[in-house]
C-alpha positions in Angstrom: 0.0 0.0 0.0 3.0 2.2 -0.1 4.5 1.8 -3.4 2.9 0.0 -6.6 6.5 -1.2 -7.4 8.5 -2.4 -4.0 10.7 -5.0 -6.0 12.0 -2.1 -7.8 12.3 0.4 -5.1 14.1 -2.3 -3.4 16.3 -2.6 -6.3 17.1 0.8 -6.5 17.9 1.0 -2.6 20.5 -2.1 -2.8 22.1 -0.6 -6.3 22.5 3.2 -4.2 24.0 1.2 -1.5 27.0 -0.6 -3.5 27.6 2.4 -5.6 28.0 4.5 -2.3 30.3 1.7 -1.1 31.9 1.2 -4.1 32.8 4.8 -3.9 32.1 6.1 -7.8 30.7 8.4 -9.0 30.6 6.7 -12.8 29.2 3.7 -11.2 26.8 6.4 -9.8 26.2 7.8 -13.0 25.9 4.3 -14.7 23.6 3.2 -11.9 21.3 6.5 -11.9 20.5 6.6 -15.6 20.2 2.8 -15.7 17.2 2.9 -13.0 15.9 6.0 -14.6 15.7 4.5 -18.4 14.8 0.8 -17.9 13.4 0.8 -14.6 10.6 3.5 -15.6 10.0 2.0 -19.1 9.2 -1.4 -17.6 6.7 0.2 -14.5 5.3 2.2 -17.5 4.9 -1.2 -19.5 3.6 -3.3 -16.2 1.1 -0.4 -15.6 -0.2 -0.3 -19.1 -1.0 -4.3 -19.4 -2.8 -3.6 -15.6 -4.7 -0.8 -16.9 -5.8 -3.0 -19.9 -6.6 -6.2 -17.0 -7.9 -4.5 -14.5 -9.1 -1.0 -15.7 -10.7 0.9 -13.2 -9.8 -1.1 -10.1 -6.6 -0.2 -11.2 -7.0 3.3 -11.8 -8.8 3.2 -8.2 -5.6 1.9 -6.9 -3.1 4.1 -8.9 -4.5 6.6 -7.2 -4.0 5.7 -3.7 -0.4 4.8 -4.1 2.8 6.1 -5.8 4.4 4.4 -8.6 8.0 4.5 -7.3 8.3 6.5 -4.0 6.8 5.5 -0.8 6.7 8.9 0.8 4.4 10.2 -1.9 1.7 7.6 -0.4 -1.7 9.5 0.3 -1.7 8.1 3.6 -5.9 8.8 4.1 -7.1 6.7 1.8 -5.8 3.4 3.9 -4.9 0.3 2.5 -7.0 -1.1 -0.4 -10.3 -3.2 0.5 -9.0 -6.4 0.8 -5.6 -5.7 1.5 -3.4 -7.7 4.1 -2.0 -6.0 6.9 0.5 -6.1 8.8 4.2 -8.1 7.6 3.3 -10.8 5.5 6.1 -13.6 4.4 5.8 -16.4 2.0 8.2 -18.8 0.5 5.7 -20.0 -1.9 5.5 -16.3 -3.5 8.8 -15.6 -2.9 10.0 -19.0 -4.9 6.9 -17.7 -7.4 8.1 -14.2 -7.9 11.9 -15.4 -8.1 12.6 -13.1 -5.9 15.9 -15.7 -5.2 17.6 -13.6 -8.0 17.7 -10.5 -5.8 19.7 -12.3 -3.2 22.2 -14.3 -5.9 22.6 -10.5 -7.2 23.5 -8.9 -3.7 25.7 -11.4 -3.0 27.6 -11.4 -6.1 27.4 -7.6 -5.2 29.0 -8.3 -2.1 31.8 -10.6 -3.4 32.6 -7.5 -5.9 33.4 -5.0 -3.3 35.5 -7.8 -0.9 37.4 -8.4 -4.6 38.2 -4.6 -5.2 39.4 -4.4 -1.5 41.6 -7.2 -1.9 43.4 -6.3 -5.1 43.3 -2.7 -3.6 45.1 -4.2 -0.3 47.2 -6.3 -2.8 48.6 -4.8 -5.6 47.5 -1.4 -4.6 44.8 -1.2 -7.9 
């Protein structure tokens, strides 16, 4: 109920956190128009097959809740009727929505930055 797209917003929150620890600002740069290009083209894609599923329910919805950034949530309107409340875990849609690529890319994230601060501790690079 706070953002139509969390997967991407989460996304974007683990990419900002290896460029800021990868310390560049091309990375940055790389990162930033990335997200901006792709990221927005596919939410603009996923929202136009919804519109055409859904129509107004999904207009309804649009309405109540941001496409990208949580804090732009109109916080009155509530969650949607329906709507589960409250944290809400399941392997079965996490296996679904292969969500499992998320973590093989943060950790191959992870092993990038221990690999640049070994050569760097190396060789110097």
């Amino acid at each position: 109920a706070s953002t139509r797209n969390p997967l991407y917003l989460g996304s974007a929150v683990l990419a900002a956190g290896f460029v800021i620890a990868g310390h560049s600002g091309w990375a940055g740069l790389l990162v930033a128009a990335y997200f901006a290009i792709f990221y927005y083209a596919a939410m603009r894609n996923e929202e136009s097959d919804l519109h055409e599923r859904f129509g107004a329910e999904f207009r309804s919805y649009a309405a109540r809740v941001p496409l990208f950034f949580p804090w732009m949530a109109n916080r009155a309107a509530g969650p949607p009727p329906g709507a589960r409340v409250g944290p809400q875990f399941s392997w079965d849609q996490y296996r679904r929505n292969r969500e499992y690529k998320a973590l093989v890319g943060t950790v191959a994230g992870f092993a990038l930055l221990w690999l640049r601060g070994w050569l760097r501790m190396r060789w110097g690079y």
